[in-house]
Amino acid sequence: MAQFVDWDLAAATAGALGKSGPRVSYAEAAEAVGDLRRLTDEAAGHVADYTGLRSQVSHPPVRVVDRRDWAATNIAGLREVITPLVSRLSGDKRPGPLTEAVGSRVTGVQAGTVLAYLSGRVLGQYEVFSADPGQLLLVAPNIVEVERKLEADPRDFRLWVCLHEVTHRTQFTAVPWMRAYFLGEVQAFVDASQGSEHLLERLRRGVSTLSDAVKDPESRTSVLDIVQTPAQRAVLDRLTALMTLLEGHAEFVMDGVGPQVIPSVERIRAAFNRRREAGNPLEKAIRRLLGVDVKMRQYAEGRKFVHGVVDRVGMDGFNKIFGSPLTLPRLDELGDPDAWVARVHGPAGATPTAG
């Protein structure tokens, strides 16, 4: 089978290039890990009570990880997804041994470089690739580092982060079809490519583009260059709508629950937003390359959409959004909650209700 990425080399590169975490004593590290595990459980109760959504499937407990473990987990997940896709696309035809060895090692170094950068930025993640139904990860050194930079109350900031990430876990475990739908759209994106060789080359170029941007903030290329066919753009629209909904919903829940249980939430939100919107030149380059600046606007749009729907039909009415893939919002509905309400609830459902 063709080897697209040397995954072992990717893991080694991510580990070697990843930054060390903030200075903490053993006692401080143990306290942070214990806090995050406890606050995850607390957040789960708050999220369930506020949203009315409860897990329908069993899931593993939260994993509190360091940067190296986060990168290794994501490499394992990507390997689970990408390897069979590459096998199918290539028809199990192997390139020449030198081409395969050099190409996979180059891509491995590039992928490891990107993950090393991201491992120092991510606070938490619900990782869905490696196992069903997924795994909640909290990156302890990054959470401690950011709370210190923001001069935030540790307990308040950690619970704030947990609320966001637990909401994502709830979205995938309270809606059992969500993971399969997401992975199916990833598969559809691959299927929509015009020619497997071209897609593999564009995927390599996308990884290379990301790696170049990490090392060169002046890079002006975009990873979105790999999206070339109309069919792929249609899939990307659906994925964008889904991710905007999920992130907007998590933001809405944070803002709804936060004032009730986090005394300093307003200060945390303001300071975190200033930090997210600023960033150094390298961070700005990465955001532009990945379309994160656009995504940030989409997340705000997602929060506004969720707020608009809940205002109109209440939380139970909003939760109909998770009834099936057909009830998910379309991209053009994200800016028009009335359109989604009319489509899913019928014209009478657009009447504002107490929520």
Tab-separated table of C-alpha atoms in Angstrom:
chain	number	residue	atom	x	y	z
A	1	MET	CA	0.000	0.000	0.000
A	2	ALA	CA	1.271	3.473	-0.854
A	3	GLN	CA	2.667	5.419	2.103
A	4	PHE	CA	1.456	9.016	1.958
A	5	VAL	CA	2.966	10.162	5.258
A	6	ASP	CA	5.753	8.680	7.337
A	7	TRP	CA	3.667	8.826	10.507
A	8	ASP	CA	6.457	7.764	12.833
A	9	LEU	CA	8.620	10.575	11.497
A	10	ALA	CA	5.700	13.002	11.862
A	11	ALA	CA	5.374	12.051	15.550
A	12	ALA	CA	9.121	12.358	16.116
A	13	THR	CA	9.207	15.752	14.399
A	14	ALA	CA	6.246	17.057	16.397
A	15	GLY	CA	7.888	15.915	19.613
A	16	ALA	CA	11.252	17.443	18.727
A	17	LEU	CA	9.922	20.808	17.536
A	18	GLY	CA	7.148	21.270	20.083
A	19	LYS	CA	7.765	23.958	22.689
A	20	SER	CA	8.097	23.081	26.325
A	21	GLY	CA	5.251	24.100	28.590
A	22	PRO	CA	5.246	26.757	31.304
A	23	ARG	CA	7.349	26.272	34.399
A	24	VAL	CA	5.331	24.393	36.987
A	25	SER	CA	6.221	22.327	40.002
A	26	TYR	CA	5.129	18.715	40.267
A	27	ALA	CA	2.491	19.746	42.796
A	28	GLU	CA	1.164	22.485	40.488
A	29	ALA	CA	1.007	20.073	37.563
A	30	ALA	CA	-0.833	17.458	39.621
A	31	GLU	CA	-3.253	20.105	40.882
A	32	ALA	CA	-3.990	21.311	37.322
A	33	VAL	CA	-4.652	17.764	36.094
A	34	GLY	CA	-6.926	17.014	39.029
A	35	ASP	CA	-8.773	20.315	38.593
A	36	LEU	CA	-9.390	19.727	34.896
A	37	ARG	CA	-10.762	16.239	35.486
A	38	ARG	CA	-13.069	17.469	38.252
A	39	LEU	CA	-14.169	20.564	36.333
A	40	THR	CA	-14.918	18.456	33.261
A	41	ASP	CA	-17.435	16.494	35.326
A	42	GLU	CA	-18.865	19.717	36.740
A	43	ALA	CA	-19.126	21.233	33.256
A	44	ALA	CA	-20.925	18.134	31.973
A	45	GLY	CA	-23.708	18.685	34.478
A	46	HIS	CA	-24.022	22.373	33.598
A	47	VAL	CA	-24.074	21.675	29.846
A	48	ALA	CA	-26.705	18.935	30.178
A	49	ASP	CA	-28.949	21.111	32.357
A	50	TYR	CA	-28.635	24.142	30.100
A	51	THR	CA	-29.011	22.426	26.720
A	52	GLY	CA	-31.266	19.519	27.582
A	53	LEU	CA	-28.869	17.267	25.654
A	54	ARG	CA	-27.529	14.123	27.318
A	55	SER	CA	-25.127	11.502	26.084
A	56	GLN	CA	-26.828	8.582	24.351
A	57	VAL	CA	-23.648	6.517	24.106
A	58	SER	CA	-20.898	5.711	26.565
A	59	HIS	CA	-17.659	7.613	26.151
A	60	PRO	CA	-14.211	7.434	27.737
A	61	PRO	CA	-13.270	9.863	30.515
A	62	VAL	CA	-11.442	13.075	29.642
A	63	ARG	CA	-7.732	12.725	28.887
A	64	VAL	CA	-5.591	15.520	30.287
A	65	VAL	CA	-2.505	15.568	28.087
A	66	ASP	CA	0.688	17.475	27.439
A	67	ARG	CA	1.677	18.894	24.056
A	68	ARG	CA	3.534	15.802	22.893
A	69	ASP	CA	0.619	13.525	23.779
A	70	TRP	CA	-1.830	15.833	21.996
A	71	ALA	CA	0.254	15.687	18.808
A	72	ALA	CA	0.660	11.904	19.055
A	73	THR	CA	-3.089	11.402	19.520
A	74	ASN	CA	-3.892	13.533	16.490
A	75	ILE	CA	-1.303	11.740	14.396
A	76	ALA	CA	-2.889	8.417	15.357
A	77	GLY	CA	-6.324	9.754	14.428
A	78	LEU	CA	-5.206	11.176	11.096
A	79	ARG	CA	-3.445	7.910	10.330
A	80	GLU	CA	-6.698	6.003	10.883
A	81	VAL	CA	-8.509	8.204	8.375
A	82	ILE	CA	-5.902	9.085	5.768
A	83	THR	CA	-4.248	5.689	5.300
A	84	PRO	CA	-7.346	3.855	3.974
A	85	LEU	CA	-8.289	6.882	1.851
A	86	VAL	CA	-4.877	6.943	0.212
A	87	SER	CA	-5.053	3.191	-0.302
A	88	ARG	CA	-8.388	3.494	-2.066
A	89	LEU	CA	-7.324	6.466	-4.155
A	90	SER	CA	-4.103	4.824	-5.263
A	91	GLY	CA	-5.696	1.448	-5.896
A	92	ASP	CA	-2.936	-0.026	-3.717
A	93	LYS	CA	-0.479	0.788	-6.497
A	94	ARG	CA	2.903	1.549	-5.024
A	95	PRO	CA	5.093	4.257	-6.535
A	96	GLY	CA	8.777	3.591	-6.992
A	97	PRO	CA	10.520	2.826	-3.682
A	98	LEU	CA	12.655	5.974	-3.809
A	99	THR	CA	9.665	8.190	-4.656
A	100	GLU	CA	7.588	6.677	-1.884
A	101	ALA	CA	10.349	6.854	0.722
A	102	VAL	CA	11.331	10.440	-0.036
A	103	GLY	CA	7.783	11.713	-0.521
A	104	SER	CA	6.402	10.146	2.653
A	105	ARG	CA	9.343	11.358	4.750
A	106	VAL	CA	9.068	14.909	3.433
A	107	THR	CA	5.341	14.945	4.145
A	108	GLY	CA	5.991	13.395	7.562
A	109	VAL	CA	8.373	16.204	8.521
A	110	GLN	CA	5.938	18.812	7.213
A	111	ALA	CA	2.961	17.311	9.060
A	112	GLY	CA	5.025	17.061	12.244
A	113	THR	CA	6.031	20.716	11.921
A	114	VAL	CA	2.402	21.814	11.677
A	115	LEU	CA	1.328	19.660	14.635
A	116	ALA	CA	4.235	20.939	16.719
A	117	TYR	CA	2.992	24.489	16.169
A	118	LEU	CA	-0.629	23.625	16.891
A	119	SER	CA	0.294	21.612	19.989
A	120	GLY	CA	1.340	24.845	21.677
A	121	ARG	CA	-1.917	26.624	20.813
A	122	VAL	CA	-4.789	24.177	21.367
A	123	LEU	CA	-6.511	24.316	24.764
A	124	GLY	CA	-8.825	21.368	24.205
A	125	GLN	CA	-10.328	19.204	21.500
A	126	TYR	CA	-12.928	16.556	20.947
A	127	GLU	CA	-10.949	14.175	18.714
A	128	VAL	CA	-13.255	12.019	16.578
A	129	PHE	CA	-10.945	10.299	14.100
A	130	SER	CA	-9.204	7.659	16.155
A	131	ALA	CA	-12.162	5.973	17.885
A	132	ASP	CA	-15.938	5.922	18.184
A	133	PRO	CA	-17.506	8.045	19.662
A	134	GLY	CA	-14.387	10.175	20.147
A	135	GLN	CA	-12.141	11.369	22.943
A	136	LEU	CA	-12.123	14.627	24.908
A	137	LEU	CA	-8.598	16.029	25.256
A	138	LEU	CA	-7.521	18.934	27.463
A	139	VAL	CA	-3.985	20.247	26.977
A	140	ALA	CA	-2.940	21.150	30.515
A	141	PRO	CA	0.254	23.146	29.801
A	142	ASN	CA	-1.526	25.363	27.280
A	143	ILE	CA	-4.434	26.029	29.635
A	144	VAL	CA	-2.060	26.948	32.469
A	145	GLU	CA	0.033	29.121	30.169
A	146	VAL	CA	-2.946	31.087	28.847
A	147	GLU	CA	-4.568	31.558	32.239
A	148	ARG	CA	-1.286	33.004	33.499
A	149	LYS	CA	-0.931	35.350	30.533
A	150	LEU	CA	-4.506	36.545	30.989
A	151	GLU	CA	-3.999	36.778	34.771
A	152	ALA	CA	-7.255	34.855	35.094
A	153	ASP	CA	-8.518	33.026	38.136
A	154	PRO	CA	-7.356	29.428	37.486
A	155	ARG	CA	-10.552	27.734	38.605
A	156	ASP	CA	-12.728	30.107	36.585
A	157	PHE	CA	-10.640	29.874	33.422
A	158	ARG	CA	-10.369	26.098	33.577
A	159	LEU	CA	-14.115	25.689	34.014
A	160	TRP	CA	-14.687	28.148	31.152
A	161	VAL	CA	-12.531	26.018	28.838
A	162	CYS	CA	-14.221	22.827	30.045
A	163	LEU	CA	-17.677	24.226	29.262
A	164	HIS	CA	-16.683	24.773	25.642
A	165	GLU	CA	-15.015	21.405	25.137
A	166	VAL	CA	-17.653	19.407	27.008
A	167	THR	CA	-20.287	21.001	24.776
A	168	HIS	CA	-18.456	19.536	21.788
A	169	ARG	CA	-18.377	16.118	23.445
A	170	THR	CA	-22.095	16.421	24.110
A	171	GLN	CA	-22.782	17.298	20.481
A	172	PHE	CA	-21.188	14.038	19.348
A	173	THR	CA	-22.420	11.741	22.127
A	174	ALA	CA	-25.963	13.096	22.450
A	175	VAL	CA	-26.291	12.959	18.658
A	176	PRO	CA	-25.014	9.457	17.815
A	177	TRP	CA	-25.118	9.999	14.027
A	178	MET	CA	-22.920	13.129	14.176
A	179	ARG	CA	-19.529	11.410	13.979
A	180	ALA	CA	-20.525	9.188	11.049
A	181	TYR	CA	-21.992	12.194	9.260
A	182	PHE	CA	-18.807	14.220	9.742
A	183	LEU	CA	-16.545	11.387	8.596
A	184	GLY	CA	-18.896	10.751	5.675
A	185	GLU	CA	-18.481	14.353	4.529
A	186	VAL	CA	-14.703	13.972	4.709
A	187	GLN	CA	-15.091	10.871	2.530
A	188	ALA	CA	-17.367	12.807	0.162
A	189	PHE	CA	-14.724	15.493	-0.176
A	190	VAL	CA	-12.227	12.875	-1.315
A	191	ASP	CA	-14.750	11.244	-3.658
A	192	ALA	CA	-15.428	14.624	-5.271
A	193	SER	CA	-11.851	14.942	-6.457
A	194	GLN	CA	-11.218	14.804	-10.167
A	195	GLY	CA	-8.575	12.111	-10.301
A	196	SER	CA	-6.812	10.405	-7.406
A	197	GLU	CA	-3.280	11.337	-8.440
A	198	HIS	CA	-4.205	14.999	-8.597
A	199	LEU	CA	-5.855	14.851	-5.191
A	200	LEU	CA	-2.863	13.173	-3.552
A	201	GLU	CA	-0.583	15.801	-5.049
A	202	ARG	CA	-2.854	18.590	-3.827
A	203	LEU	CA	-2.949	17.044	-0.358
A	204	ARG	CA	0.834	16.964	-0.302
A	205	ARG	CA	0.895	20.585	-1.465
A	206	GLY	CA	-1.590	21.516	1.254
A	207	VAL	CA	0.580	19.977	3.979
A	208	SER	CA	3.625	21.679	2.464
A	209	THR	CA	1.820	25.027	2.402
A	210	LEU	CA	0.961	24.743	6.082
A	211	SER	CA	4.516	23.800	6.963
A	212	ASP	CA	5.936	26.702	4.944
A	213	ALA	CA	3.625	29.176	6.680
A	214	VAL	CA	4.735	27.976	10.113
A	215	LYS	CA	8.327	28.672	9.115
A	216	ASP	CA	7.708	31.725	6.904
A	217	PRO	CA	5.131	34.294	8.084
A	218	GLU	CA	5.447	36.071	4.729
A	219	SER	CA	3.995	33.099	2.844
A	220	ARG	CA	0.982	34.160	0.775
A	221	THR	CA	-0.271	30.792	-0.401
A	222	SER	CA	-3.425	29.182	0.937
A	223	VAL	CA	-4.207	25.622	1.896
A	224	LEU	CA	-7.613	26.179	0.312
A	225	ASP	CA	-5.827	25.872	-3.034
A	226	ILE	CA	-6.435	22.107	-2.721
A	227	VAL	CA	-10.166	22.767	-3.202
A	228	GLN	CA	-10.544	22.866	-6.949
A	229	THR	CA	-13.709	21.098	-8.058
A	230	PRO	CA	-17.287	22.412	-7.723
A	231	ALA	CA	-18.294	19.173	-6.016
A	232	GLN	CA	-15.560	19.633	-3.421
A	233	ARG	CA	-16.702	23.184	-2.801
A	234	ALA	CA	-20.250	21.918	-2.211
A	235	VAL	CA	-18.952	19.461	0.409
A	236	LEU	CA	-16.829	22.195	1.957
A	237	ASP	CA	-19.940	24.392	2.238
A	238	ARG	CA	-21.696	21.631	4.195
A	239	LEU	CA	-18.681	21.101	6.444
A	240	THR	CA	-18.375	24.848	6.996
A	241	ALA	CA	-22.045	25.058	7.963
A	242	LEU	CA	-21.631	22.125	10.367
A	243	MET	CA	-18.495	23.487	12.037
A	244	THR	CA	-20.004	26.963	12.291
A	245	LEU	CA	-23.055	25.475	14.023
A	246	LEU	CA	-21.016	23.347	16.442
A	247	GLU	CA	-18.642	26.164	17.379
A	248	GLY	CA	-21.442	28.716	17.616
A	249	HIS	CA	-23.427	26.362	19.828
A	250	ALA	CA	-20.415	25.854	22.124
A	251	GLU	CA	-19.895	29.613	22.366
A	252	PHE	CA	-23.601	30.119	23.100
A	253	VAL	CA	-23.501	27.533	25.889
A	254	MET	CA	-20.362	29.083	27.394
A	255	ASP	CA	-22.004	32.501	27.421
A	256	GLY	CA	-25.248	31.091	28.813
A	257	VAL	CA	-23.782	28.975	31.602
A	258	GLY	CA	-20.737	31.110	32.397
A	259	PRO	CA	-22.374	33.980	34.312
A	260	GLN	CA	-24.153	31.480	36.569
A	261	VAL	CA	-21.055	29.543	37.662
A	262	ILE	CA	-17.960	31.612	36.776
A	263	PRO	CA	-17.721	34.888	38.728
A	264	SER	CA	-15.010	36.397	36.500
A	265	VAL	CA	-16.418	35.210	33.158
A	266	GLU	CA	-16.844	38.692	31.657
A	267	ARG	CA	-13.231	39.569	32.323
A	268	ILE	CA	-12.051	36.202	30.971
A	269	ARG	CA	-14.107	36.523	27.768
A	270	ALA	CA	-12.884	40.083	27.106
A	271	ALA	CA	-9.231	39.233	27.748
A	272	PHE	CA	-9.398	36.020	25.714
A	273	ASN	CA	-11.022	37.772	22.752
A	274	ARG	CA	-8.331	40.468	22.778
A	275	ARG	CA	-5.644	37.793	22.792
A	276	ARG	CA	-7.318	35.810	19.996
A	277	GLU	CA	-7.811	38.870	17.791
A	278	ALA	CA	-4.268	40.157	18.256
A	279	GLY	CA	-1.510	37.591	17.903
A	280	ASN	CA	2.001	37.939	16.557
A	281	PRO	CA	2.805	38.035	12.814
A	282	LEU	CA	3.316	34.270	12.637
A	283	GLU	CA	-0.038	33.606	14.275
A	284	LYS	CA	-1.726	36.039	11.901
A	285	ALA	CA	-0.139	34.279	8.926
A	286	ILE	CA	-1.359	30.896	10.168
A	287	ARG	CA	-4.844	32.277	10.777
A	288	ARG	CA	-4.978	33.709	7.284
A	289	LEU	CA	-3.634	30.537	5.715
A	290	LEU	CA	-6.134	28.294	7.494
A	291	GLY	CA	-8.973	30.744	7.000
A	292	VAL	CA	-9.234	31.135	10.780
A	293	ASP	CA	-9.992	34.852	10.462
A	294	VAL	CA	-12.977	33.853	8.359
A	295	LYS	CA	-13.792	31.039	10.789
A	296	MET	CA	-13.764	33.460	13.724
A	297	ARG	CA	-16.391	35.536	11.978
A	298	GLN	CA	-18.285	32.336	11.220
A	299	TYR	CA	-18.154	31.299	14.879
A	300	ALA	CA	-19.624	34.676	15.836
A	301	GLU	CA	-22.235	34.131	13.139
A	302	GLY	CA	-22.884	30.651	14.518
A	303	ARG	CA	-23.422	32.004	18.020
A	304	LYS	CA	-25.768	34.655	16.626
A	305	PHE	CA	-27.668	31.976	14.687
A	306	VAL	CA	-28.110	29.760	17.757
A	307	HIS	CA	-29.207	32.752	19.826
A	308	GLY	CA	-31.711	33.733	17.136
A	309	VAL	CA	-33.223	30.256	16.918
A	310	VAL	CA	-33.467	29.847	20.699
A	311	ASP	CA	-35.152	33.252	20.934
A	312	ARG	CA	-37.744	32.121	18.410
A	313	VAL	CA	-38.499	28.520	19.392
A	314	GLY	CA	-36.777	27.913	22.717
A	315	MET	CA	-34.048	25.416	23.557
A	316	ASP	CA	-36.179	22.355	22.830
A	317	GLY	CA	-37.085	23.834	19.458
A	318	PHE	CA	-33.444	24.528	18.723
A	319	ASN	CA	-32.487	20.946	19.579
A	320	LYS	CA	-34.519	19.761	16.611
A	321	ILE	CA	-31.451	20.849	14.668
A	322	PHE	CA	-29.860	17.588	15.813
A	323	GLY	CA	-32.744	15.433	14.579
A	324	SER	CA	-30.983	14.307	11.407
A	325	PRO	CA	-28.528	15.616	8.805
A	326	LEU	CA	-31.545	17.086	6.985
A	327	THR	CA	-32.327	19.400	9.906
A	328	LEU	CA	-28.822	20.854	10.099
A	329	PRO	CA	-28.691	24.457	8.885
A	330	ARG	CA	-27.648	25.159	5.342
A	331	LEU	CA	-24.849	27.633	4.816
A	332	ASP	CA	-27.227	30.381	3.680
A	333	GLU	CA	-29.501	29.815	6.705
A	334	LEU	CA	-26.786	30.652	9.219
A	335	GLY	CA	-27.411	34.325	8.611
A	336	ASP	CA	-31.190	33.875	8.572
A	337	PRO	CA	-32.573	31.981	11.604
A	338	ASP	CA	-36.127	32.586	10.386
A	339	ALA	CA	-35.388	30.591	7.243
A	340	TRP	CA	-34.213	27.582	9.264
A	341	VAL	CA	-37.173	27.839	11.662
A	342	ALA	CA	-39.630	28.016	8.761
A	343	ARG	CA	-38.055	25.016	7.029
A	344	VAL	CA	-37.847	22.780	10.106
A	345	HIS	CA	-40.744	23.991	12.274
A	346	GLY	CA	-43.052	25.291	9.555
A	347	PRO	CA	-44.197	28.899	9.078
A	348	ALA	CA	-46.013	28.996	12.428
A	349	GLY	CA	-42.782	28.124	14.201
A	350	ALA	CA	-41.284	31.492	13.322
A	351	THR	CA	-43.454	33.173	15.971
A	352	PRO	CA	-41.124	34.309	18.823
A	353	THR	CA	-41.523	32.281	21.989
A	354	ALA	CA	-40.081	32.534	25.459
A	355	GLY	CA	-36.943	30.476	25.589
